[in-house]
mmCIF file of C-alpha atoms in Angstrom:
data_model
loop_
_atom_site.group_PDB
_atom_site.id
_atom_site.type_symbol
_atom_site.label_atom_id
_atom_site.label_comp_id
_atom_site.label_asym_id
_atom_site.label_seq_id
_atom_site.Cartn_x
_atom_site.Cartn_y
_atom_site.Cartn_z
ATOM 1 C CA UNK A 1 20.779 -7.902 -19.511
ATOM 2 C CA UNK A 2 20.840 -4.289 -18.331
ATOM 3 C CA UNK A 3 20.451 -1.643 -20.998
ATOM 4 C CA UNK A 4 23.506 0.353 -19.902
ATOM 5 C CA UNK A 5 24.078 2.375 -23.101
ATOM 6 C CA UNK A 6 20.515 3.738 -22.956
ATOM 7 C CA UNK A 7 20.831 4.339 -19.224
ATOM 8 C CA UNK A 8 24.089 6.236 -19.646
ATOM 9 C CA UNK A 9 22.635 8.312 -22.467
ATOM 10 C CA UNK A 10 19.641 9.224 -20.329
ATOM 11 C CA UNK A 11 21.902 10.117 -17.406
ATOM 12 C CA UNK A 12 24.103 12.413 -19.481
ATOM 13 C CA UNK A 13 21.361 14.030 -21.580
ATOM 14 C CA UNK A 14 18.903 14.186 -18.699
ATOM 15 C CA UNK A 15 21.117 15.620 -15.971
ATOM 16 C CA UNK A 16 22.940 18.058 -18.247
ATOM 17 C CA UNK A 17 19.603 18.942 -19.855
ATOM 18 C CA UNK A 18 18.171 19.973 -16.487
ATOM 19 C CA UNK A 19 21.255 22.133 -15.826
ATOM 20 C CA UNK A 20 21.195 23.775 -19.242
ATOM 21 C CA UNK A 21 17.450 24.497 -19.041
ATOM 22 C CA UNK A 22 17.650 25.993 -15.566
ATOM 23 C CA UNK A 23 20.813 27.920 -16.433
ATOM 24 C CA UNK A 24 19.032 29.470 -19.423
ATOM 25 C CA UNK A 25 16.110 30.344 -17.193
ATOM 26 C CA UNK A 26 18.566 31.968 -14.786
ATOM 27 C CA UNK A 27 20.030 34.075 -17.594
ATOM 28 C CA UNK A 28 16.521 35.022 -18.756
ATOM 29 C CA UNK A 29 15.587 36.161 -15.253
ATOM 30 C CA UNK A 30 18.748 38.280 -15.067
ATOM 31 C CA UNK A 31 18.060 39.820 -18.489
ATOM 32 C CA UNK A 32 14.391 40.536 -17.786
ATOM 33 C CA UNK A 33 15.382 41.958 -14.387
ATOM 34 C CA UNK A 34 17.862 44.354 -15.947
ATOM 35 C CA UNK A 35 15.354 45.364 -18.654
ATOM 36 C CA UNK A 36 12.770 46.171 -15.975
ATOM 37 C CA UNK A 37 15.382 48.128 -14.012
ATOM 38 C CA UNK A 38 16.477 50.129 -17.061
ATOM 39 C CA UNK A 39 12.898 50.805 -18.115
ATOM 40 C CA UNK A 40 12.030 52.066 -14.643
ATOM 41 C CA UNK A 41 15.095 54.304 -14.644
ATOM 42 C CA UNK A 42 14.119 55.768 -18.021
ATOM 43 C CA UNK A 43 10.546 56.384 -16.886
ATOM 44 C CA UNK A 44 11.813 58.043 -13.699
ATOM 45 C CA UNK A 45 14.164 60.292 -15.690
ATOM 46 C CA UNK A 46 11.330 61.405 -17.964
ATOM 47 C CA UNK B 1 -32.780 -24.977 -2.554
ATOM 48 C CA UNK B 2 -32.359 -22.927 0.624
ATOM 49 C CA UNK B 3 -28.875 -24.318 1.191
ATOM 50 C CA UNK B 4 -27.859 -23.367 -2.336
ATOM 51 C CA UNK B 5 -29.329 -19.872 -1.862
ATOM 52 C CA UNK B 6 -27.457 -19.438 1.411
ATOM 53 C CA UNK B 7 -24.314 -20.759 -0.236
ATOM 54 C CA UNK B 8 -24.645 -18.126 -2.994
ATOM 55 C CA UNK B 9 -25.260 -15.348 -0.491
ATOM 56 C CA UNK B 10 -22.265 -16.345 1.615
ATOM 57 C CA UNK B 11 -20.026 -16.436 -1.477
ATOM 58 C CA UNK B 12 -21.219 -12.973 -2.425
ATOM 59 C CA UNK B 13 -19.861 -11.531 0.811
ATOM 60 C CA UNK B 14 -16.268 -10.448 0.941
ATOM 61 C CA UNK B 15 -15.491 -12.430 4.077
ATOM 62 C CA UNK B 16 -14.921 -15.777 2.392
ATOM 63 C CA UNK B 17 -12.619 -14.170 -0.172
ATOM 64 C CA UNK B 18 -10.327 -12.620 2.400
ATOM 65 C CA UNK B 19 -6.696 -13.715 2.632
ATOM 66 C CA UNK B 20 -3.730 -12.567 4.722
ATOM 67 C CA UNK B 21 -2.564 -10.104 2.051
ATOM 68 C CA UNK B 22 -5.741 -8.061 2.429
ATOM 69 C CA UNK B 23 -5.189 -7.788 6.162
ATOM 70 C CA UNK B 24 -1.584 -6.668 5.646
ATOM 71 C CA UNK B 25 -2.813 -3.952 3.286
ATOM 72 C CA UNK B 26 -5.499 -2.828 5.767
ATOM 73 C CA UNK B 27 -2.771 -2.454 8.352
ATOM 74 C CA UNK B 28 -0.704 -0.416 5.910
ATOM 75 C CA UNK B 29 -3.722 1.796 5.216
ATOM 76 C CA UNK B 30 -4.325 2.239 8.944
ATOM 77 C CA UNK B 31 -0.649 3.160 9.468
ATOM 78 C CA UNK B 32 -1.026 5.909 6.873
ATOM 79 C CA UNK B 33 -4.188 7.211 8.509
ATOM 80 C CA UNK B 34 -2.479 7.041 11.915
ATOM 81 C CA UNK B 35 0.582 8.955 10.649
ATOM 82 C CA UNK B 36 -1.707 11.579 9.148
ATOM 83 C CA UNK B 37 -3.874 12.048 12.237
ATOM 84 C CA UNK B 38 -1.405 11.511 15.040
ATOM 85 C CA UNK B 39 1.858 12.781 13.500
ATOM 86 C CA UNK B 40 0.290 15.150 10.935
ATOM 87 C CA UNK B 41 2.507 13.748 8.151
ATOM 88 C CA UNK B 42 1.003 15.102 4.885
ATOM 89 C CA UNK B 43 -2.539 14.554 6.248
ATOM 90 C CA UNK B 44 -4.299 15.956 3.172
ATOM 91 C CA UNK B 45 -2.860 13.094 1.166
ATOM 92 C CA UNK B 46 -2.268 10.302 3.630
ATOM 93 C CA UNK B 47 -5.882 10.222 4.865
ATOM 94 C CA UNK B 48 -7.441 9.620 1.409
ATOM 95 C CA UNK B 49 -4.530 7.363 0.358
ATOM 96 C CA UNK B 50 -4.840 5.270 3.538
ATOM 97 C CA UNK B 51 -8.583 5.000 3.106
ATOM 98 C CA UNK B 52 -8.137 4.093 -0.567
ATOM 99 C CA UNK B 53 -5.769 1.270 0.410
ATOM 100 C CA UNK B 54 -8.290 -0.005 2.940
ATOM 101 C CA UNK B 55 -11.368 -0.050 0.713
ATOM 102 C CA UNK B 56 -9.698 -1.494 -2.351
ATOM 103 C CA UNK B 57 -8.541 -4.447 -0.257
ATOM 104 C CA UNK B 58 -12.059 -5.327 0.814
ATOM 105 C CA UNK B 59 -12.780 -8.282 -1.495
ATOM 106 C CA UNK B 60 -15.510 -8.001 -4.169
ATOM 107 C CA UNK B 61 -16.008 -4.252 -3.707
ATOM 108 C CA UNK B 62 -17.031 -2.758 -7.049
ATOM 109 C CA UNK B 63 -14.637 0.190 -6.880
ATOM 110 C CA UNK B 64 -11.486 -0.283 -8.901
ATOM 111 C CA UNK B 65 -12.454 -2.795 -11.573
ATOM 112 C CA UNK B 66 -14.717 -2.982 -14.608
ATOM 113 C CA UNK B 67 -18.319 -4.191 -14.259
ATOM 114 C CA UNK B 68 -20.109 -6.819 -16.344
ATOM 115 C CA UNK B 69 -21.223 -4.172 -18.851
ATOM 116 C CA UNK B 70 -17.611 -3.161 -19.342
ATOM 117 C CA UNK B 71 -17.991 0.131 -17.474
ATOM 118 C CA UNK B 72 -15.371 1.349 -15.043
ATOM 119 C CA UNK B 73 -16.254 1.292 -11.364
ATOM 120 C CA UNK B 74 -16.268 4.408 -9.160
ATOM 121 C CA UNK B 75 -12.624 4.861 -8.169
ATOM 122 C CA UNK B 76 -11.478 3.392 -11.459
ATOM 123 C CA UNK B 77 -13.288 6.323 -13.118
ATOM 124 C CA UNK B 78 -11.362 8.803 -10.938
ATOM 125 C CA UNK B 79 -8.157 6.926 -11.694
ATOM 126 C CA UNK B 80 -8.743 6.685 -15.419
ATOM 127 C CA UNK B 81 -9.842 10.258 -16.078
ATOM 128 C CA UNK B 82 -7.767 11.822 -13.328
ATOM 129 C CA UNK B 83 -4.441 10.046 -13.542
ATOM 130 C CA UNK B 84 -4.333 8.052 -16.770
ATOM 131 C CA UNK B 85 -5.656 11.055 -18.671
ATOM 132 C CA UNK B 86 -3.086 13.183 -16.787
ATOM 133 C CA UNK B 87 -5.624 15.710 -15.550
ATOM 134 C CA UNK B 88 -4.929 15.723 -11.815
ATOM 135 C CA UNK B 89 -1.133 16.331 -11.609
ATOM 136 C CA UNK B 90 -1.275 19.456 -13.836
ATOM 137 C CA UNK B 91 -4.268 20.780 -11.851
ATOM 138 C CA UNK B 92 -2.297 20.292 -8.648
ATOM 139 C CA UNK B 93 0.545 22.232 -10.255
ATOM 140 C CA UNK B 94 -1.928 25.023 -11.032
ATOM 141 C CA UNK B 95 -2.718 25.226 -7.321
ATOM 142 C CA UNK B 96 0.950 25.037 -6.324
ATOM 143 C CA UNK B 97 1.739 27.852 -8.764
ATOM 144 C CA UNK B 98 -0.993 29.989 -7.211
ATOM 145 C CA UNK B 99 0.427 29.291 -3.747
ATOM 146 C CA UNK B 100 4.096 29.882 -4.587
ATOM 147 C CA UNK B 101 6.007 33.122 -4.257
ATOM 148 C CA UNK B 102 8.893 32.948 -6.717
ATOM 149 C CA UNK B 103 10.298 36.211 -5.313
ATOM 150 C CA UNK B 104 13.313 34.611 -3.538
ATOM 151 C CA UNK B 105 14.220 32.785 -6.758
ATOM 152 C CA UNK B 106 13.940 35.953 -8.870
ATOM 153 C CA UNK B 107 16.020 37.874 -6.321
ATOM 154 C CA UNK B 108 18.789 35.249 -6.385
ATOM 155 C CA UNK B 109 18.492 33.350 -9.706
ATOM 156 C CA UNK B 110 21.659 31.295 -9.228
ATOM 157 C CA UNK B 111 19.682 29.231 -6.740
ATOM 158 C CA UNK B 112 18.094 27.704 -9.853
ATOM 159 C CA UNK B 113 21.352 25.792 -10.303
ATOM 160 C CA UNK B 114 21.040 24.405 -6.781
ATOM 161 C CA UNK B 115 17.594 23.150 -7.770
ATOM 162 C CA UNK B 116 19.168 21.515 -10.817
ATOM 163 C CA UNK B 117 21.948 19.918 -8.753
ATOM 164 C CA UNK B 118 19.367 18.454 -6.399
ATOM 165 C CA UNK B 119 18.095 16.346 -9.302
ATOM 166 C CA UNK B 120 21.311 14.316 -8.877
ATOM 167 C CA UNK B 121 19.391 11.805 -6.765
ATOM 168 C CA UNK B 122 16.915 11.288 -9.599
ATOM 169 C CA UNK B 123 19.654 10.076 -11.934
ATOM 170 C CA UNK B 124 21.643 8.102 -9.349
ATOM 171 C CA UNK B 125 18.483 6.242 -8.391
ATOM 172 C CA UNK B 126 17.633 5.719 -12.034
ATOM 173 C CA UNK B 127 20.934 3.832 -12.339
ATOM 174 C CA UNK B 128 20.310 1.985 -9.075
ATOM 175 C CA UNK B 129 16.901 0.821 -10.284
ATOM 176 C CA UNK B 130 18.372 -0.510 -13.527
ATOM 177 C CA UNK B 131 20.994 -2.334 -11.471
ATOM 178 C CA UNK B 132 18.197 -3.985 -9.486
ATOM 179 C CA UNK B 133 16.644 -5.278 -12.700
ATOM 180 C CA UNK B 134 13.974 -2.678 -13.431
ATOM 181 C CA UNK B 135 13.360 -1.754 -17.070
ATOM 182 C CA UNK B 136 14.456 1.710 -18.240
ATOM 183 C CA UNK B 137 10.944 3.332 -18.128
ATOM 184 C CA UNK B 138 10.366 1.804 -14.678
ATOM 185 C CA UNK B 139 13.749 3.075 -13.502
ATOM 186 C CA UNK B 140 12.894 6.591 -14.677
ATOM 187 C CA UNK B 141 9.617 6.483 -12.720
ATOM 188 C CA UNK B 142 11.477 5.339 -9.613
ATOM 189 C CA UNK B 143 14.302 7.854 -10.048
ATOM 190 C CA UNK B 144 11.926 10.798 -10.208
ATOM 191 C CA UNK B 145 10.953 10.073 -6.573
ATOM 192 C CA UNK B 146 14.248 11.828 -5.757
ATOM 193 C CA UNK B 147 12.734 15.070 -6.965
ATOM 194 C CA UNK B 148 10.457 14.924 -3.892
ATOM 195 C CA UNK B 149 7.546 16.032 -5.984
ATOM 196 C CA UNK B 150 4.417 13.875 -5.714
ATOM 197 C CA UNK B 151 2.451 15.187 -8.717
ATOM 198 C CA UNK B 152 5.481 14.938 -11.025
ATOM 199 C CA UNK B 153 6.173 11.391 -9.835
ATOM 200 C CA UNK B 154 2.568 10.440 -10.558
ATOM 201 C CA UNK B 155 2.571 12.238 -13.914
ATOM 202 C CA UNK B 156 5.713 10.460 -15.121
ATOM 203 C CA UNK B 157 4.829 7.034 -13.722
ATOM 204 C CA UNK B 158 1.321 7.142 -15.229
ATOM 205 C CA UNK B 159 2.973 7.627 -18.622
ATOM 206 C CA UNK B 160 5.979 5.322 -18.357
ATOM 207 C CA UNK B 161 5.166 2.581 -15.842
ATOM 208 C CA UNK B 162 1.503 2.787 -14.728
ATOM 209 C CA UNK B 163 1.741 -0.577 -12.921
ATOM 210 C CA UNK B 164 4.171 1.061 -10.434
ATOM 211 C CA UNK B 165 1.958 4.082 -9.760
ATOM 212 C CA UNK B 166 0.891 3.104 -6.252
ATOM 213 C CA UNK B 167 4.387 2.199 -5.086
ATOM 214 C CA UNK B 168 6.143 5.271 -6.526
ATOM 215 C CA UNK B 169 3.450 7.684 -5.318
ATOM 216 C CA UNK B 170 3.424 6.234 -1.823
ATOM 217 C CA UNK B 171 7.213 6.242 -1.701
ATOM 218 C CA UNK B 172 7.402 9.878 -2.865
ATOM 219 C CA UNK B 173 4.799 11.136 -0.407
ATOM 220 C CA UNK B 174 6.141 9.056 2.476
ATOM 221 C CA UNK B 175 9.669 10.385 2.088
ATOM 222 C CA UNK B 176 8.397 13.927 1.489
ATOM 223 C CA UNK B 177 6.731 13.676 4.875
ATOM 224 C CA UNK B 178 9.997 12.411 6.334
ATOM 225 C CA UNK B 179 12.225 15.182 4.939
ATOM 226 C CA UNK B 180 12.799 16.591 8.473
ATOM 227 C CA UNK B 181 14.151 13.191 9.518
ATOM 228 C CA UNK B 182 16.128 12.241 6.400
ATOM 229 C CA UNK B 183 17.912 15.477 5.537
ATOM 230 C CA UNK B 184 19.486 16.848 8.780
ATOM 231 C CA UNK B 185 22.004 14.007 9.347
ATOM 232 C CA UNK B 186 23.208 14.275 5.722
ATOM 233 C CA UNK B 187 23.390 18.070 5.995
ATOM 234 C CA UNK B 188 25.467 17.891 9.168
ATOM 235 C CA UNK B 189 27.710 15.187 7.721
ATOM 236 C CA UNK B 190 28.569 17.167 4.593
ATOM 237 C CA UNK B 191 29.068 20.619 6.130
ATOM 238 C CA UNK B 192 31.354 22.057 8.765
ATOM 239 C CA UNK B 193 30.073 24.091 11.708
ATOM 240 C CA UNK B 194 31.682 27.168 10.118
ATOM 241 C CA UNK B 195 29.832 26.599 6.840
ATOM 242 C CA UNK B 196 26.525 26.162 8.644
ATOM 243 C CA UNK B 197 27.069 29.520 10.320
ATOM 244 C CA UNK B 198 27.485 31.463 7.072
ATOM 245 C CA UNK B 199 25.107 34.414 7.026
ATOM 246 C CA UNK B 200 23.739 35.502 3.690
ATOM 247 C CA UNK B 201 22.980 39.035 2.572
ATOM 248 C CA UNK B 202 19.316 39.992 2.716
ATOM 249 C CA UNK B 203 17.519 39.394 -0.601
ATOM 250 C CA UNK B 204 16.676 42.421 -2.716
ATOM 251 C CA UNK B 205 13.014 43.375 -3.038
ATOM 252 C CA UNK B 206 11.442 42.059 -6.259
ATOM 253 C CA UNK B 207 9.103 44.366 -8.171
ATOM 254 C CA UNK B 208 5.591 43.363 -9.164
ATOM 255 C CA UNK B 209 6.501 43.657 -12.846
ATOM 256 C CA UNK B 210 9.342 41.133 -12.436
ATOM 257 C CA UNK B 211 6.971 38.745 -10.667
ATOM 258 C CA UNK B 212 4.457 39.062 -13.504
ATOM 259 C CA UNK B 213 7.112 38.561 -16.157
ATOM 260 C CA UNK B 214 8.587 35.495 -14.442
ATOM 261 C CA UNK B 215 5.802 32.962 -15.249
ATOM 262 C CA UNK B 216 5.756 34.118 -18.869
ATOM 263 C CA UNK B 217 9.540 33.917 -19.265
ATOM 264 C CA UNK B 218 9.791 30.583 -17.428
ATOM 265 C CA UNK B 219 6.993 29.008 -19.479
ATOM 266 C CA UNK B 220 8.536 30.223 -22.720
ATOM 267 C CA UNK B 221 12.055 29.016 -21.935
ATOM 268 C CA UNK B 222 11.216 25.650 -20.396
ATOM 269 C CA UNK B 223 8.419 24.672 -22.763
ATOM 270 C CA UNK B 224 10.542 25.592 -25.780
ATOM 271 C CA UNK B 225 13.477 23.520 -24.542
ATOM 272 C CA UNK B 226 11.536 20.621 -23.000
ATOM 273 C CA UNK B 227 8.053 20.560 -24.590
ATOM 274 C CA UNK B 228 7.151 17.347 -22.745
ATOM 275 C CA UNK B 229 7.219 19.223 -19.452
ATOM 276 C CA UNK B 230 4.553 21.660 -20.694
ATOM 277 C CA UNK B 231 1.485 20.118 -19.002
ATOM 278 C CA UNK B 232 3.151 20.607 -15.619
ATOM 279 C CA UNK B 233 5.144 23.781 -16.255
ATOM 280 C CA UNK B 234 2.411 25.637 -18.107
ATOM 281 C CA UNK B 235 -0.118 24.968 -15.354
ATOM 282 C CA UNK B 236 2.378 25.833 -12.599
ATOM 283 C CA UNK B 237 3.120 29.152 -14.248
ATOM 284 C CA UNK B 238 -0.530 29.878 -15.084
ATOM 285 C CA UNK B 239 -1.333 29.468 -11.385
ATOM 286 C CA UNK B 240 1.531 31.806 -10.545
ATOM 287 C CA UNK B 241 0.335 34.367 -13.100
ATOM 288 C CA UNK B 242 -3.110 34.270 -11.437
ATOM 289 C CA UNK B 243 -1.367 35.045 -8.152
ATOM 290 C CA UNK B 244 0.905 37.820 -9.334
ATOM 291 C CA UNK B 245 -1.185 39.697 -11.887
ATOM 292 C CA UNK B 246 -3.595 40.886 -9.180
ATOM 293 C CA UNK B 247 -6.678 41.107 -11.394
ATOM 294 C CA UNK B 248 -8.065 37.562 -11.169
ATOM 295 C CA UNK B 249 -8.326 37.151 -7.430
ATOM 296 C CA UNK B 250 -11.317 34.789 -7.763
ATOM 297 C CA UNK B 251 -9.382 32.440 -10.043
ATOM 298 C CA UNK B 252 -6.341 32.697 -7.794
ATOM 299 C CA UNK B 253 -8.339 31.747 -4.706
ATOM 300 C CA UNK B 254 -10.109 28.915 -6.521
ATOM 301 C CA UNK B 255 -6.812 27.477 -7.785
ATOM 302 C CA UNK B 256 -5.260 27.726 -4.302
ATOM 303 C CA UNK B 257 -8.210 26.352 -2.365
ATOM 304 C CA UNK B 258 -11.314 24.707 -3.810
ATOM 305 C CA UNK B 259 -9.790 23.269 -6.982
ATOM 306 C CA UNK B 260 -6.630 22.084 -5.234
ATOM 307 C CA UNK B 261 -8.682 20.481 -2.469
ATOM 308 C CA UNK B 262 -11.022 18.713 -4.886
ATOM 309 C CA UNK B 263 -8.251 17.238 -7.023
ATOM 310 C CA UNK B 264 -6.327 16.241 -3.885
ATOM 311 C CA UNK B 265 -9.285 14.089 -2.823
ATOM 312 C CA UNK B 266 -9.423 12.361 -6.216
ATOM 313 C CA UNK B 267 -5.652 11.992 -6.313
ATOM 314 C CA UNK B 268 -5.357 10.520 -2.829
ATOM 315 C CA UNK B 269 -8.119 7.971 -3.137
ATOM 316 C CA UNK B 270 -7.059 6.937 -6.668
ATOM 317 C CA UNK B 271 -3.428 6.423 -5.649
ATOM 318 C CA UNK B 272 -4.441 4.456 -2.560
ATOM 319 C CA UNK B 273 -6.773 2.313 -4.633
ATOM 320 C CA UNK B 274 -3.942 1.205 -6.922
ATOM 321 C CA UNK B 275 -2.448 -0.681 -3.979
ATOM 322 C CA UNK B 276 -4.192 -4.032 -4.176
ATOM 323 C CA UNK B 277 -2.643 -6.799 -2.108
ATOM 324 C CA UNK B 278 -2.419 -9.069 -5.165
ATOM 325 C CA UNK B 279 -0.077 -6.666 -6.986
ATOM 326 C CA UNK B 280 1.497 -4.710 -4.131
ATOM 327 C CA UNK B 281 2.810 -7.521 -1.948
ATOM 328 C CA UNK B 282 5.847 -8.389 -4.019
ATOM 329 C CA UNK B 283 9.567 -7.528 -3.830
ATOM 330 C CA UNK B 284 9.259 -4.662 -6.345
ATOM 331 C CA UNK B 285 7.493 -2.152 -4.061
ATOM 332 C CA UNK B 286 10.014 -2.944 -1.319
ATOM 333 C CA UNK B 287 12.855 -2.142 -3.731
ATOM 334 C CA UNK B 288 11.049 1.029 -4.776
ATOM 335 C CA UNK B 289 10.808 2.124 -1.146
ATOM 336 C CA UNK B 290 14.521 1.487 -0.614
ATOM 337 C CA UNK B 291 15.448 3.306 -3.808
ATOM 338 C CA UNK B 292 13.222 6.239 -2.819
ATOM 339 C CA UNK B 293 15.358 6.764 0.267
ATOM 340 C CA UNK B 294 18.554 6.579 -1.827
ATOM 341 C CA UNK B 295 17.033 9.144 -4.190
ATOM 342 C CA UNK B 296 16.269 11.599 -1.369
ATOM 343 C CA UNK B 297 19.721 11.204 0.150
ATOM 344 C CA UNK B 298 21.543 11.848 -3.139
ATOM 345 C CA UNK B 299 19.291 14.778 -4.050
ATOM 346 C CA UNK B 300 20.102 16.405 -0.714
ATOM 347 C CA UNK B 301 23.790 15.707 -1.323
ATOM 348 C CA UNK B 302 23.732 17.132 -4.868
ATOM 349 C CA UNK B 303 22.322 20.501 -3.781
ATOM 350 C CA UNK B 304 24.673 20.776 -0.807
ATOM 351 C CA UNK B 305 27.799 19.935 -2.767
ATOM 352 C CA UNK B 306 27.056 22.408 -5.555
ATOM 353 C CA UNK B 307 26.575 25.170 -2.967
ATOM 354 C CA UNK B 308 29.971 24.246 -1.482
ATOM 355 C CA UNK B 309 31.479 24.279 -4.969
ATOM 356 C CA UNK B 310 30.020 27.760 -5.610
ATOM 357 C CA UNK B 311 31.726 28.960 -2.446
ATOM 358 C CA UNK B 312 35.131 28.196 -3.971
ATOM 359 C CA UNK B 313 34.549 31.054 -6.418
ATOM 360 C CA UNK B 314 32.002 33.416 -4.888
ATOM 361 C CA UNK B 315 32.968 36.484 -2.912
ATOM 362 C CA UNK B 316 29.655 36.483 -1.074
ATOM 363 C CA UNK B 317 29.433 32.944 0.264
ATOM 364 C CA UNK B 318 26.295 30.828 0.141
ATOM 365 C CA UNK B 319 25.302 28.854 3.198
ATOM 366 C CA UNK B 320 25.480 25.303 1.768
ATOM 367 C CA UNK B 321 22.499 24.281 3.870
ATOM 368 C CA UNK B 322 20.192 26.048 1.409
ATOM 369 C CA UNK B 323 21.391 23.620 -1.292
ATOM 370 C CA UNK B 324 19.586 20.748 0.367
ATOM 371 C CA UNK B 325 16.301 22.621 -0.127
ATOM 372 C CA UNK B 326 16.704 21.966 -3.849
ATOM 373 C CA UNK B 327 14.639 18.811 -3.360
ATOM 374 C CA UNK B 328 11.154 20.153 -4.042
ATOM 375 C CA UNK B 329 9.093 19.316 -0.898
ATOM 376 C CA UNK B 330 7.947 22.957 -0.590
ATOM 377 C CA UNK B 331 8.279 24.506 1.964
ATOM 378 C CA UNK B 332 9.355 21.707 4.279
ATOM 379 C CA UNK B 333 12.887 21.341 2.861
ATOM 380 C CA UNK B 334 13.437 25.108 3.212
ATOM 381 C CA UNK B 335 12.276 24.931 6.830
ATOM 382 C CA UNK B 336 14.760 22.126 7.464
ATOM 383 C CA UNK B 337 17.581 24.340 6.109
ATOM 384 C CA UNK B 338 16.449 27.118 8.438
ATOM 385 C CA UNK B 339 16.279 24.791 11.447
ATOM 386 C CA UNK B 340 19.679 23.153 10.898
ATOM 387 C CA UNK B 341 21.198 26.601 10.275
ATOM 388 C CA UNK B 342 19.765 27.955 13.497
ATOM 389 C CA UNK B 343 21.196 25.038 15.453
ATOM 390 C CA UNK B 344 24.641 26.369 14.468
ATOM 391 C CA UNK B 345 23.740 30.053 14.784
ATOM 392 C CA UNK B 346 20.382 30.878 16.387
ATOM 393 C CA UNK B 347 20.403 34.358 14.824
ATOM 394 C CA UNK B 348 20.829 33.113 11.252
ATOM 395 C CA UNK B 349 17.682 33.293 9.111
ATOM 396 C CA UNK B 350 17.993 31.091 6.050
ATOM 397 C CA UNK B 351 14.326 30.444 5.276
ATOM 398 C CA UNK B 352 13.869 33.008 2.492
ATOM 399 C CA UNK B 353 17.260 32.119 0.979
ATOM 400 C CA UNK B 354 16.300 28.424 1.008
ATOM 401 C CA UNK B 355 12.959 29.126 -0.690
ATOM 402 C CA UNK B 356 14.880 29.950 -3.904
ATOM 403 C CA UNK B 357 16.374 26.473 -4.422
ATOM 404 C CA UNK B 358 13.211 24.956 -2.988
ATOM 405 C CA UNK B 359 10.932 26.340 -5.721
ATOM 406 C CA UNK B 360 13.741 25.817 -8.259
ATOM 407 C CA UNK B 361 13.548 22.137 -7.297
ATOM 408 C CA UNK B 362 9.895 22.033 -8.418
ATOM 409 C CA UNK B 363 10.886 23.446 -11.804
ATOM 410 C CA UNK B 364 13.930 21.135 -11.967
ATOM 411 C CA UNK B 365 11.915 17.992 -11.264
ATOM 412 C CA UNK B 366 9.258 18.880 -13.842
ATOM 413 C CA UNK B 367 12.073 19.509 -16.351
ATOM 414 C CA UNK B 368 13.708 16.159 -15.487
ATOM 415 C CA UNK B 369 10.356 14.412 -15.993
ATOM 416 C CA UNK B 370 9.913 16.141 -19.351
ATOM 417 C CA UNK B 371 13.387 15.037 -20.417
ATOM 418 C CA UNK B 372 12.680 11.439 -19.410
ATOM 419 C CA UNK B 373 9.527 11.543 -21.526
ATOM 420 C CA UNK B 374 11.303 13.139 -24.461
ATOM 421 C CA UNK B 375 13.963 10.422 -24.455
ATOM 422 C CA UNK B 376 11.856 7.384 -23.602
ATOM 423 C CA UNK B 377 8.641 7.889 -25.565
#
C-alpha cells in the first residue's frame, strides 16, 4: 500500500542533495572569499 | 406570494445554512486572532489568516467560490493568482532577502551544513506521513513544514498537494510562532551544561564586496544544481542584492516594506480562506498538525547533533545550541539559541553565530523543496 521504494529514493536523494548543494555553496563562499582577499592584497601592494 | 418571497429571502441569508462546523471554524479563527493580538504570535500573518477563516465560514458569502458567470470570487482571485500562480511566496522571499544580512553565514560558511542537517525533520516527517497513509506528494508537502519556512511550505504544497494548503500553512506558521516553546526542552535534553557554555570566537568582519558577490554565487550554484528552487532562491538573492549593492535603496526599501506588507495581506487572507469547515474538519488536518510538531522536533535535533559531531573533529568548538537555529524561523530560532546559551552562561553571546545556520536553514528548505519538485513532478 505504501510506496516505500519511492519514499526511500526521495529520502536518500533529497537529504543528500541538500547536503551536497549547501556544501558546494560553502566551498564557493570560501573560494570567493579568498579571491577577494587576494585581490585586495594585490591592490594594496600596488 | 408574500410567504414565498419571505421564504426566498430567509433562504438567501447565511443563518439557515449554518452548521456546527462553521462555528468550530469561527472559534479557530478567533483563537488565531487572539494569539496574534494578545500573545503577539506572528501577528502579521495570524490576523489576516484568522479573519480569512472566519469570513470563509460564513455560509453563502461570495468570496472563495466561482459565481454563476464562471468568474472567481474576490478571495479566490487572490488565491488563484497569488498562490496557485506561485506569485506570492517568491515575492515574500524577495522581501526576506532584502531584510537578511548573510554576513554571519559568509564569515562562518560551515554553518551552511548545520542548515542542511536541520532539514532532517523534513525527511523524517515525510516518512511519517507516508506511514499514516498520505500519498507521496502529500507527504512531501507535510514534511517541508519541518523547514519552518511558511512561504516555502505554501510554494511546495500549492504545486504538489493544493488541497492541503490551508492545513500545512497553518501548521507551519503555528509551530514557527511556537519555536520558543518547542525548541528549548529538546536543546537542553541533547546537550550537556558544558556544551551549552562553549564560547565561540568572534566572527570576522565581512567586506562589502563579499556581501555583493554572495547572492550572485548562491543563485548560480543553487539554481544550477536544483533549478526547481529558482523561483524562491532567485528572488531571495535578488532581494539581498538590492540590500547589499547600495545603489537601489528605493527598491530595497520597497521590497522590505510596502511590497512585503502587501503580499502578506494577500497571503494571509488567502491561506485562511482555504480553511472551509466542510474540508478542514477531518482527521487529515489533525494528522498534519501532529506531524508538523514531529518535523520541528527532528529538525532541531538534526542541527544540534551535527554541531556535536563537528566538535569531535574541530579544534575551535562550536556551541551545539547554534545547530538548532538551522530550522529557518528567522530570527526567532537564533534568539532561542542565544537565550538557552545565556541560561548556562549569562556572558555568552551566541546570537550572531546562530544567525549563520538560521539563514542557511532558509536556503536549505528552499533547496529541499526544489528537490522534492524535481523528483515528484
